[in-house]
mmCIF file of C-alpha atoms in Angstrom:
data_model
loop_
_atom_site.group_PDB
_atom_site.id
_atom_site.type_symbol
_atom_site.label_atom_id
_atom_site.label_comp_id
_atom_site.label_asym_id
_atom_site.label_seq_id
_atom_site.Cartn_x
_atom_site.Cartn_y
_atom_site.Cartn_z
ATOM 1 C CA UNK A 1 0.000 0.000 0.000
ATOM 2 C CA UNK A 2 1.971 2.909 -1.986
ATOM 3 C CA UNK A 3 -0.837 5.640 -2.342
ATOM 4 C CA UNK A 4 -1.191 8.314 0.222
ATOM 5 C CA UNK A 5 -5.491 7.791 -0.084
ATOM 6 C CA UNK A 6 -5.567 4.106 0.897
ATOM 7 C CA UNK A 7 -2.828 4.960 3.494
ATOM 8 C CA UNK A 8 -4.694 8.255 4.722
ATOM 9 C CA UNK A 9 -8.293 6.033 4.912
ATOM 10 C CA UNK A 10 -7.191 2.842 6.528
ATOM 11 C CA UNK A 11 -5.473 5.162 9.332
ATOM 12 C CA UNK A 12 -7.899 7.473 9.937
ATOM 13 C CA UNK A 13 -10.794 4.798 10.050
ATOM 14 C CA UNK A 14 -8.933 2.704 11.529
ATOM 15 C CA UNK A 15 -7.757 4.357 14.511
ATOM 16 C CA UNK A 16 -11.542 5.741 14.892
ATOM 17 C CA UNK A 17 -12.487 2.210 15.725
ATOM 18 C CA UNK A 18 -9.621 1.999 17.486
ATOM 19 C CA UNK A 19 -9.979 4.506 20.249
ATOM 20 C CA UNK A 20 -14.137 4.076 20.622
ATOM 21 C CA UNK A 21 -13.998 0.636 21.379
ATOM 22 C CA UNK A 22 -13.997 0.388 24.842
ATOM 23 C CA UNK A 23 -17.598 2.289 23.835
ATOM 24 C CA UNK A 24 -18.544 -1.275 22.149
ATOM 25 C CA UNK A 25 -17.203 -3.752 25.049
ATOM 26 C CA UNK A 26 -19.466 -1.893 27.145
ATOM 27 C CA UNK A 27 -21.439 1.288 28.442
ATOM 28 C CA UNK A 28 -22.324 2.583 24.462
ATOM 29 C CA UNK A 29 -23.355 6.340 24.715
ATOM 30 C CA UNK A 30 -23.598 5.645 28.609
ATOM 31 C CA UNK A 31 -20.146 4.887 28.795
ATOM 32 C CA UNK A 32 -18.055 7.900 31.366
ATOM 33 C CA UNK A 33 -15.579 7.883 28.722
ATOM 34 C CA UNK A 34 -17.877 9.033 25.855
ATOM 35 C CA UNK A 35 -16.211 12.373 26.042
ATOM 36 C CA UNK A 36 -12.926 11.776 26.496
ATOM 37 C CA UNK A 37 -12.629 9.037 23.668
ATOM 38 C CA UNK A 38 -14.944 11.005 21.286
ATOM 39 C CA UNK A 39 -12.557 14.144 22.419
ATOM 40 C CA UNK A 40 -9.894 11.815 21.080
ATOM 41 C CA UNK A 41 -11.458 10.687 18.161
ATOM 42 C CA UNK A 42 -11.373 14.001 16.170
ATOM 43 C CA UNK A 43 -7.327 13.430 16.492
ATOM 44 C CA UNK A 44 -7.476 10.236 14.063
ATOM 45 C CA UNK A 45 -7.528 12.493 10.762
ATOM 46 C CA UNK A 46 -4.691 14.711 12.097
ATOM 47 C CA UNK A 47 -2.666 11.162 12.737
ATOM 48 C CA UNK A 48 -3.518 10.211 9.370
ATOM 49 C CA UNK A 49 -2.116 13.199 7.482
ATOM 50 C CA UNK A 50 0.907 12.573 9.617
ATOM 51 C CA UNK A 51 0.993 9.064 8.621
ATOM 52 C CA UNK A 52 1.288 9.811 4.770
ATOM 53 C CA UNK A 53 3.739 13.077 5.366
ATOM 54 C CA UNK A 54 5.947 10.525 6.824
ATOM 55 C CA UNK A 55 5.399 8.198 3.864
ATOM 56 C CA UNK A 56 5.750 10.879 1.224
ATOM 57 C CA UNK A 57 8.396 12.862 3.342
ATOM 58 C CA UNK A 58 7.603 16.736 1.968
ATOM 59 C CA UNK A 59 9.527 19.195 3.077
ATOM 60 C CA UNK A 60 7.563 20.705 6.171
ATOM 61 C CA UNK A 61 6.838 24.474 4.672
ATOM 62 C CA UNK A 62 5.513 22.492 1.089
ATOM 63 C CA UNK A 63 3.362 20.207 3.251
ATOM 64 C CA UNK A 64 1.640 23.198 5.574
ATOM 65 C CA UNK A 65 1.340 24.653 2.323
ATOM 66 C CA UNK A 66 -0.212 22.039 0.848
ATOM 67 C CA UNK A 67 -2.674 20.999 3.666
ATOM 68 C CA UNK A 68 -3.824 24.283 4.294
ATOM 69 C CA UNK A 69 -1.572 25.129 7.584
ATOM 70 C CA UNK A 70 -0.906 28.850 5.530
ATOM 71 C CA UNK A 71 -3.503 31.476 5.338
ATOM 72 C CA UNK A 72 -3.348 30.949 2.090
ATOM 73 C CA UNK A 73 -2.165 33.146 -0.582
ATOM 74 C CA UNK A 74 -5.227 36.115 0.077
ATOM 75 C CA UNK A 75 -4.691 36.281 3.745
ATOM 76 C CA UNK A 76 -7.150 39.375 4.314
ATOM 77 C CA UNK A 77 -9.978 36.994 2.333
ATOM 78 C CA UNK A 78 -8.899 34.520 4.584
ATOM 79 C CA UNK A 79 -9.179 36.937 7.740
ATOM 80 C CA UNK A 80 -12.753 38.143 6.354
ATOM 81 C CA UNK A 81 -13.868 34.312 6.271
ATOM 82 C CA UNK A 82 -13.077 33.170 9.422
ATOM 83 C CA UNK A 83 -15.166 35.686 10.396
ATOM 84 C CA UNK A 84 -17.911 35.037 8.155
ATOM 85 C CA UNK A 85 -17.579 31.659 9.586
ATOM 86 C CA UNK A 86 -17.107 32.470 12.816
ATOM 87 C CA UNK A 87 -21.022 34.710 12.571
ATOM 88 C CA UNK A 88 -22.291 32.725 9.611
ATOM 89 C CA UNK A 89 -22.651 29.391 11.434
ATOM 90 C CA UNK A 90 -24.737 30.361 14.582
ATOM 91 C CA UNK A 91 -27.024 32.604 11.903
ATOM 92 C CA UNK A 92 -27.210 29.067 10.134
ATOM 93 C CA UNK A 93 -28.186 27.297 13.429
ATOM 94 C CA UNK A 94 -30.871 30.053 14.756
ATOM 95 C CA UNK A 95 -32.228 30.198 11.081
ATOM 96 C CA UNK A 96 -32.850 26.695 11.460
ATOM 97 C CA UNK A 97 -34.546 26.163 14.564
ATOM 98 C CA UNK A 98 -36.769 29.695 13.336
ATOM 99 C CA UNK A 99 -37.916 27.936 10.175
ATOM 100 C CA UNK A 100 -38.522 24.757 12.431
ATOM 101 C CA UNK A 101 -40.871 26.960 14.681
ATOM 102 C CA UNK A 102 -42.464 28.659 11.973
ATOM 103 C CA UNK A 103 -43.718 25.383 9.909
ATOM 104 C CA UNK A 104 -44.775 23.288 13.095
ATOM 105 C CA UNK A 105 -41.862 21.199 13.939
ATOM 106 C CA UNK A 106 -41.341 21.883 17.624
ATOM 107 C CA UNK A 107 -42.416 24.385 20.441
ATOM 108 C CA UNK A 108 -39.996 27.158 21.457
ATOM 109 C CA UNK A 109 -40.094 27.791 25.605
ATOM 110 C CA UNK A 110 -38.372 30.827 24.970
ATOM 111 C CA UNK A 111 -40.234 32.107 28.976
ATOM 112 C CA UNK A 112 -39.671 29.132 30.975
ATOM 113 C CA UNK A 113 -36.871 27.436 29.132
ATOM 114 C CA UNK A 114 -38.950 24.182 30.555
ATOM 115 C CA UNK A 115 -36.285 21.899 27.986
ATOM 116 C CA UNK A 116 -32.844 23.587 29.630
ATOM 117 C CA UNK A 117 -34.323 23.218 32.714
ATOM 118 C CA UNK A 118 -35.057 19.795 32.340
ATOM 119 C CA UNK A 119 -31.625 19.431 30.964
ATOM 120 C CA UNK A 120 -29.356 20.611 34.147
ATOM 121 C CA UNK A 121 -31.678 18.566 36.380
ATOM 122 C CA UNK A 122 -30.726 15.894 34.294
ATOM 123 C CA UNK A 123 -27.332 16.473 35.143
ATOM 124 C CA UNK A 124 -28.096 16.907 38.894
ATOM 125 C CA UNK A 125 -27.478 20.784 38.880
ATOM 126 C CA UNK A 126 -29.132 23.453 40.558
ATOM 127 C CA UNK A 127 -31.435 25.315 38.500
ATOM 128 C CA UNK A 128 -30.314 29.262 39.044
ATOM 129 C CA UNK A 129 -33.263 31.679 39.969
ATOM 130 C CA UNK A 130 -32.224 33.654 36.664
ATOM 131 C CA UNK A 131 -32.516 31.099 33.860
ATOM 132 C CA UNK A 132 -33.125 33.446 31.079
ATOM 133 C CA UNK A 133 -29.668 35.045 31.879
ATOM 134 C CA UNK A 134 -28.026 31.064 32.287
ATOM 135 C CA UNK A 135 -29.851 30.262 28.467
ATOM 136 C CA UNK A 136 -27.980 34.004 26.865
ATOM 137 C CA UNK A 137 -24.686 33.368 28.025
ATOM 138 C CA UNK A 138 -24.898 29.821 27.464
ATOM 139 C CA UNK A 139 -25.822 30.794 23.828
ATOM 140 C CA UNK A 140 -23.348 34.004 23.805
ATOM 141 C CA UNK A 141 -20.212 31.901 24.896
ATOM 142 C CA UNK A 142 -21.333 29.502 22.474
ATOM 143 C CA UNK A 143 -21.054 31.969 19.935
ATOM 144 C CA UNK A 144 -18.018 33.877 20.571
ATOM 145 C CA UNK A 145 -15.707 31.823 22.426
ATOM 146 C CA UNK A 146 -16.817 28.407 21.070
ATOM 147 C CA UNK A 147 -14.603 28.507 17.863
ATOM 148 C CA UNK A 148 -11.559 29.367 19.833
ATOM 149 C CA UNK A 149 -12.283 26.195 23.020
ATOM 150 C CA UNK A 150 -12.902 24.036 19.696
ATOM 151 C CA UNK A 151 -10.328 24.496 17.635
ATOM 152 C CA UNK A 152 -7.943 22.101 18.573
ATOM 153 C CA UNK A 153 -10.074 19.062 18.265
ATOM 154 C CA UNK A 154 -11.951 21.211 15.561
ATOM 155 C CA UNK A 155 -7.874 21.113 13.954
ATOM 156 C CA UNK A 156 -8.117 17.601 14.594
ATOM 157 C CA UNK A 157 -10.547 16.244 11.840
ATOM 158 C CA UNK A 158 -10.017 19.633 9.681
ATOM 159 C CA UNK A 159 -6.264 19.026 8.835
ATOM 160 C CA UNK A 160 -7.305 15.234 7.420
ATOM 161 C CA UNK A 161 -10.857 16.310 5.818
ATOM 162 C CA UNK A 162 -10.529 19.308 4.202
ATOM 163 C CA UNK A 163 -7.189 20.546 5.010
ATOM 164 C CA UNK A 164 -5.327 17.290 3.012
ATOM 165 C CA UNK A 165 -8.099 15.152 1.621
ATOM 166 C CA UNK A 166 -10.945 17.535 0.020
ATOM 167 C CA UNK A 167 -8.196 18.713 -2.654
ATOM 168 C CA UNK A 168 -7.012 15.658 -3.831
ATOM 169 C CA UNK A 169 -10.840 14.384 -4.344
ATOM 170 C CA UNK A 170 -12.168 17.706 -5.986
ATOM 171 C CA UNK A 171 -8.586 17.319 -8.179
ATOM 172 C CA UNK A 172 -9.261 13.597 -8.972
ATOM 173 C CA UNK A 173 -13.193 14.061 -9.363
ATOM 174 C CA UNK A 174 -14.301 17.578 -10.113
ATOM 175 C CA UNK A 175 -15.308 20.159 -7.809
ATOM 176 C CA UNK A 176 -18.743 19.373 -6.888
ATOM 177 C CA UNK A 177 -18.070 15.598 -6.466
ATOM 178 C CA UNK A 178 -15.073 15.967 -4.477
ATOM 179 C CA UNK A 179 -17.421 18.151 -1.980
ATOM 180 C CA UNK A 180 -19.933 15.822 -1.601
ATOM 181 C CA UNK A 181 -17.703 12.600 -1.504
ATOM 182 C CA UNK A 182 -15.758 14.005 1.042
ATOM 183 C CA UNK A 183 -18.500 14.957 3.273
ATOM 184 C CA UNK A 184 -19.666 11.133 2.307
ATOM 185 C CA UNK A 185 -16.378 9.854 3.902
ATOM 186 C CA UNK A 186 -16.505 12.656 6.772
ATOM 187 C CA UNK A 187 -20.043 11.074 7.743
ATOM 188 C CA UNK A 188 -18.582 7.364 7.324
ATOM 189 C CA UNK A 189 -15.943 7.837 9.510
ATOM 190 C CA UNK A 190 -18.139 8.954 12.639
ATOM 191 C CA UNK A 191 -19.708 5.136 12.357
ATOM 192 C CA UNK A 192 -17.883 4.427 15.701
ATOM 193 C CA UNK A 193 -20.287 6.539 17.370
ATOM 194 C CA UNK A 194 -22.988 6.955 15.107
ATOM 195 C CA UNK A 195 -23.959 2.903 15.112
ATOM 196 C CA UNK A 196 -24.516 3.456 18.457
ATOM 197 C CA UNK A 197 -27.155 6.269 18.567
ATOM 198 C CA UNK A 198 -25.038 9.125 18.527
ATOM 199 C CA UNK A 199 -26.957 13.034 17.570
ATOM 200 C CA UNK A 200 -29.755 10.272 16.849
ATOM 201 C CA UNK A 201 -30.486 8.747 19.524
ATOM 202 C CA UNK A 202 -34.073 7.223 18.330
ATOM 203 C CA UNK A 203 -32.967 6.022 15.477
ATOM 204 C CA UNK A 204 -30.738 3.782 17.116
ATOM 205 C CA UNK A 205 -28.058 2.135 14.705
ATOM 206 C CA UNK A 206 -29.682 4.109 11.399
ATOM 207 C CA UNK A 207 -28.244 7.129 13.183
ATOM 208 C CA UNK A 208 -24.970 5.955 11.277
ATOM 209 C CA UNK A 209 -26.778 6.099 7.950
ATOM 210 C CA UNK A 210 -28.788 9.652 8.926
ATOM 211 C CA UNK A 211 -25.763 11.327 9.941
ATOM 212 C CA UNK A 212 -24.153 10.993 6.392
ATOM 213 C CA UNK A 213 -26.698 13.117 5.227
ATOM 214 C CA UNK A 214 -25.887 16.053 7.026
ATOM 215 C CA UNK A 215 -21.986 15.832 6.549
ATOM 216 C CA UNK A 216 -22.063 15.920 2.979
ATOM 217 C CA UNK A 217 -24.592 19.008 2.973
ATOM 218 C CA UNK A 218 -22.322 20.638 5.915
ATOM 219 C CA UNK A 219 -18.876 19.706 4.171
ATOM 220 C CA UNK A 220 -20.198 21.519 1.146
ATOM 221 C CA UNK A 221 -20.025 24.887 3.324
ATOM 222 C CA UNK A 222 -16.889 24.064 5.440
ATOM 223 C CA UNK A 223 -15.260 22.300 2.162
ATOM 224 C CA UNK A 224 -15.558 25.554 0.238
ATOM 225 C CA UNK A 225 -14.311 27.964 3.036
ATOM 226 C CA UNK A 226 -11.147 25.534 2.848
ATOM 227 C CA UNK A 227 -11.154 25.813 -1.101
ATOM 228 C CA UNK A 228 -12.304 29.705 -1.860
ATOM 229 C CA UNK A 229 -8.790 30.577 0.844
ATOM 230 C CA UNK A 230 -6.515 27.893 0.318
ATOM 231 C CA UNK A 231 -7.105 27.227 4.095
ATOM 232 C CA UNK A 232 -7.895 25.316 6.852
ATOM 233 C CA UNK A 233 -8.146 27.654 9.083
ATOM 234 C CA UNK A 234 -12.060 29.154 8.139
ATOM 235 C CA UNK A 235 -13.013 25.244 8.053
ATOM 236 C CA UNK A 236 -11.639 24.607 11.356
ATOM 237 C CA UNK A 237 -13.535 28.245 12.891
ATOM 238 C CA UNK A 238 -16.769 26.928 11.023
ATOM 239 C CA UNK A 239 -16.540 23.078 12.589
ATOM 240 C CA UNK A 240 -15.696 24.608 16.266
ATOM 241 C CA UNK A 241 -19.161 27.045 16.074
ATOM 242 C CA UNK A 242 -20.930 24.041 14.783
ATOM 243 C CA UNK A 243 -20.302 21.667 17.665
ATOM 244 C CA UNK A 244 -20.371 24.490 20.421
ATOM 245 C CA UNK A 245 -23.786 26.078 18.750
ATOM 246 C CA UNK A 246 -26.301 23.751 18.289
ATOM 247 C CA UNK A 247 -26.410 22.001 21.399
ATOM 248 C CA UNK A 248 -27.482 25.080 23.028
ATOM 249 C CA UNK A 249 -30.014 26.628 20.311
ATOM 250 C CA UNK A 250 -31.717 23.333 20.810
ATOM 251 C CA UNK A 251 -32.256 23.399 24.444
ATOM 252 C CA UNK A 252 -34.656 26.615 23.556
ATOM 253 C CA UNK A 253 -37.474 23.904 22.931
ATOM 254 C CA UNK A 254 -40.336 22.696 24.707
ATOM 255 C CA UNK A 255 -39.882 20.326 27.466
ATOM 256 C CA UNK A 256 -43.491 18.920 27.314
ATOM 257 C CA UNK A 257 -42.870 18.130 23.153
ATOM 258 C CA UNK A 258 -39.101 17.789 22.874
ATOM 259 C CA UNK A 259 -37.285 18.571 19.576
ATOM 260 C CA UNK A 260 -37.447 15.497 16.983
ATOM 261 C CA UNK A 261 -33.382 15.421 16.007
ATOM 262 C CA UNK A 262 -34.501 14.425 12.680
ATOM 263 C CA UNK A 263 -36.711 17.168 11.544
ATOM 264 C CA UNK A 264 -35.449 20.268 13.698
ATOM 265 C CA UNK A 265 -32.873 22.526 14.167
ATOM 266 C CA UNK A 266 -29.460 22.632 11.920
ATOM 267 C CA UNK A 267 -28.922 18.799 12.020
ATOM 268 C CA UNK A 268 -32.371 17.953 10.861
ATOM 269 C CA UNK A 269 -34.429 17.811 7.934
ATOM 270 C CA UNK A 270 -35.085 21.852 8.288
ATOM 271 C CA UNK A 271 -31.514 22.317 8.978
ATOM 272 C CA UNK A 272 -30.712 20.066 5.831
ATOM 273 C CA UNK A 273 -32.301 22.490 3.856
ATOM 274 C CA UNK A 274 -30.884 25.675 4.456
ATOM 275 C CA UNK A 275 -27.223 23.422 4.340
ATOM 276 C CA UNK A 276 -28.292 22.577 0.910
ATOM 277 C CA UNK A 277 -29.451 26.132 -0.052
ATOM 278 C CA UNK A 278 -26.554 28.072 1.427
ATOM 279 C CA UNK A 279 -24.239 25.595 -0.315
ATOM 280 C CA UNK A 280 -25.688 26.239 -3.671
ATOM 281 C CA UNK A 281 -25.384 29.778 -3.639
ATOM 282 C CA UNK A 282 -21.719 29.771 -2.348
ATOM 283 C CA UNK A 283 -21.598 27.445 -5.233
ATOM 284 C CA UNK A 284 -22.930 29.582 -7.530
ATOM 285 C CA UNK A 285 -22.127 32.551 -6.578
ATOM 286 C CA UNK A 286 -18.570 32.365 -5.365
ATOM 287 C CA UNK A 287 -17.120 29.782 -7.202
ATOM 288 C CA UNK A 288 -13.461 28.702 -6.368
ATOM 289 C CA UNK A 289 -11.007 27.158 -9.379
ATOM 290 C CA UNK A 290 -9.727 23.390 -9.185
ATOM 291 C CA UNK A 291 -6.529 22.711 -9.017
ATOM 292 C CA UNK A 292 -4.428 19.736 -9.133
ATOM 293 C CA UNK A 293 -4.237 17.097 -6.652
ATOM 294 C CA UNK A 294 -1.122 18.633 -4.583
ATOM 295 C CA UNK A 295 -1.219 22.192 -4.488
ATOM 296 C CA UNK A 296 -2.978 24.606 -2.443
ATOM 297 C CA UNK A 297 -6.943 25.745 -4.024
ATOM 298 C CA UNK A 298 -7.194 29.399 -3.362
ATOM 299 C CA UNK A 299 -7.976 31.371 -5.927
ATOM 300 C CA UNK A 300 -11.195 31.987 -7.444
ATOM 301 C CA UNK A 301 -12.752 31.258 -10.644
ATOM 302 C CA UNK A 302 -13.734 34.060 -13.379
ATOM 303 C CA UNK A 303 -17.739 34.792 -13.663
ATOM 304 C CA UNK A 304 -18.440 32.458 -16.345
ATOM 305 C CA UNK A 305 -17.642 29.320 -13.894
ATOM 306 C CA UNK A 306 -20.843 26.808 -12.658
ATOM 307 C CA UNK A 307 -20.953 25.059 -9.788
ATOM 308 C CA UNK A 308 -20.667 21.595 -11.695
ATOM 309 C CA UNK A 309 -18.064 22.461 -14.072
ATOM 310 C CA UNK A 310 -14.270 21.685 -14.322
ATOM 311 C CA UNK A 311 -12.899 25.092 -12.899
ATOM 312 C CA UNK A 312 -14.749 25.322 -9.586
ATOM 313 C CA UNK A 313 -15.158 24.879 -5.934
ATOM 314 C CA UNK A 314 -18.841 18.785 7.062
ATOM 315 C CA UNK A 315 -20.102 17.582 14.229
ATOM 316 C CA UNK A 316 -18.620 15.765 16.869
#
């Protein structure tokens, strides 16, 4: 096994399994160590990269380069991305769970925050006398420090998704395909967890399959902050806001008639939909150029480009 992908996949899958097994020999989701090993578990893409530098043995400054390490070669676009990352993603998130209000789907308990409530006693923490002010800094720390407490393990499955693989698949298969195929393997790859319930947790085992869905529409949007800079960095800002946000915008829901998973908020069906939609017009609108497998993606295509044609551009 010559090839960088095959080397890149088997490590990366296989360490996954690796490190959430003591999940499967007991305790599942219940398991005290669900944290630490899923915690541990966004490292496996980073140890993959690693694994085929050392096989291919590029000099370091090429391979940062090449992986998306650099700010690319527009570092002020770059700058004014992670920012629209860094704002975009919680807009997604609230737009979601607004649209999932409006057509029926659940019951905000925006007064009594019955659902948050029901969550810390679940816990076994005391419920403040303030609640309301709990819920806006919950959601306010979410938004502007959760990138930067995320980034690490964020940096973790960032470098091996879209930092090294997404350019080599959009090189070898054309833009569009290499976006959704990635996101395909990005949702794969959470299988250790996902079998077992995980974001899903009434769906059981077909949480695995359900999940897939909303990587490739989410990779499409991370994917193509990685592409349009020639960066990781506005990937791994938009991956950190999306496991620090949604949690929280959830919890605004209705104790009495809890949030279905699979139709609300950014993960659901709703949520699905505006992925799908913002993706398209990024697409569209802002189109990045393809370039070949090996060299850093950043600069963008002329006005003439489509979203399916040859020169352009995911939790835990």
């Amino acid at each position: 096994m010559n090839r960088p992908l095959p080397i890149f996949i088997v490590l990366a899958f296989g360490l996954s399994w690796a490190v959430a097994l003591p999940l499967w020999l007991g305790g599942g989701l219940g398991s005290p160590l669900l944290t630490l090993l899923a915690s541990v578990m966004m490292f496996t893409p980073t140890a993959a990269v690693l694994g085929v530098w050392a096989v291919t043995r590029t000099p370091a400054k090429g391979w940062a380069r090449q992986t998306g390490l650099t700010l690319g070669e527009r570092r002020k676009r770059t700058g004014l991305l992670v920012l629209a990352a860094w704002l975009g993603v919680p807009l997604l998130a609230f737009l979601a769970m607004g649209l999932s209000a409006a057509v029926g789907l659940v019951s905000l308990d925006l007064d009594r925050l019955s659902l948050l409530r029901a969550a810390l006693q679940a816990r076994g923490m005391e419920i403040p006398g303030d609640l309301g002010t709990v819920a806006a800094l919950q959601i306010v720390v979410a938004i502007v420090a959760g990138p930067l407490l995320n980034a690490i393990p964020a940096l973790g499955e960032e470098w091996g998704w879209r930092g090294w693989l997404l350019p080599r698949l959009t090189s070898a298969n054309g833009m569009l395909a290499g976006l959704l195929l990635s996101g395909a393997i990005w949702g794969v790859w959470h299988a250790p967890l996902t079998l077992l319930g995980y974001n899903y947790p009434r769906l059981g085992s077909w949480a695995a399959l359900f999940f897939i869905g909303f990587c490739v529409l989410a990779g499409v949007l991370i994917g193509w902050l990685r592409l349009r800079t020639g960066s990781v960095w506005p990937a791994v800002v938009a991956h950190g806001s999306l496991n620090a946000v949604v949690p929280p915008v959830l919890l605004l829901g209705d104790a009495a008639a809890p949030p279905n998973e699979l139709l609300v908020g950014l993960t659901g069906l709703v949520g699905w939909v505006v992925l799908a939609l913002a993706g398209a017009a990024l697409l569209r609108f802002f189109p990045v150029r393809q370039e070949p497998a090996g060299r850093t993606p950043p600069v963008t295509a002329g006005p003439q480009t489509s979203a399916s044609g040859a020169h352009h551009d995911s939790a835990e």
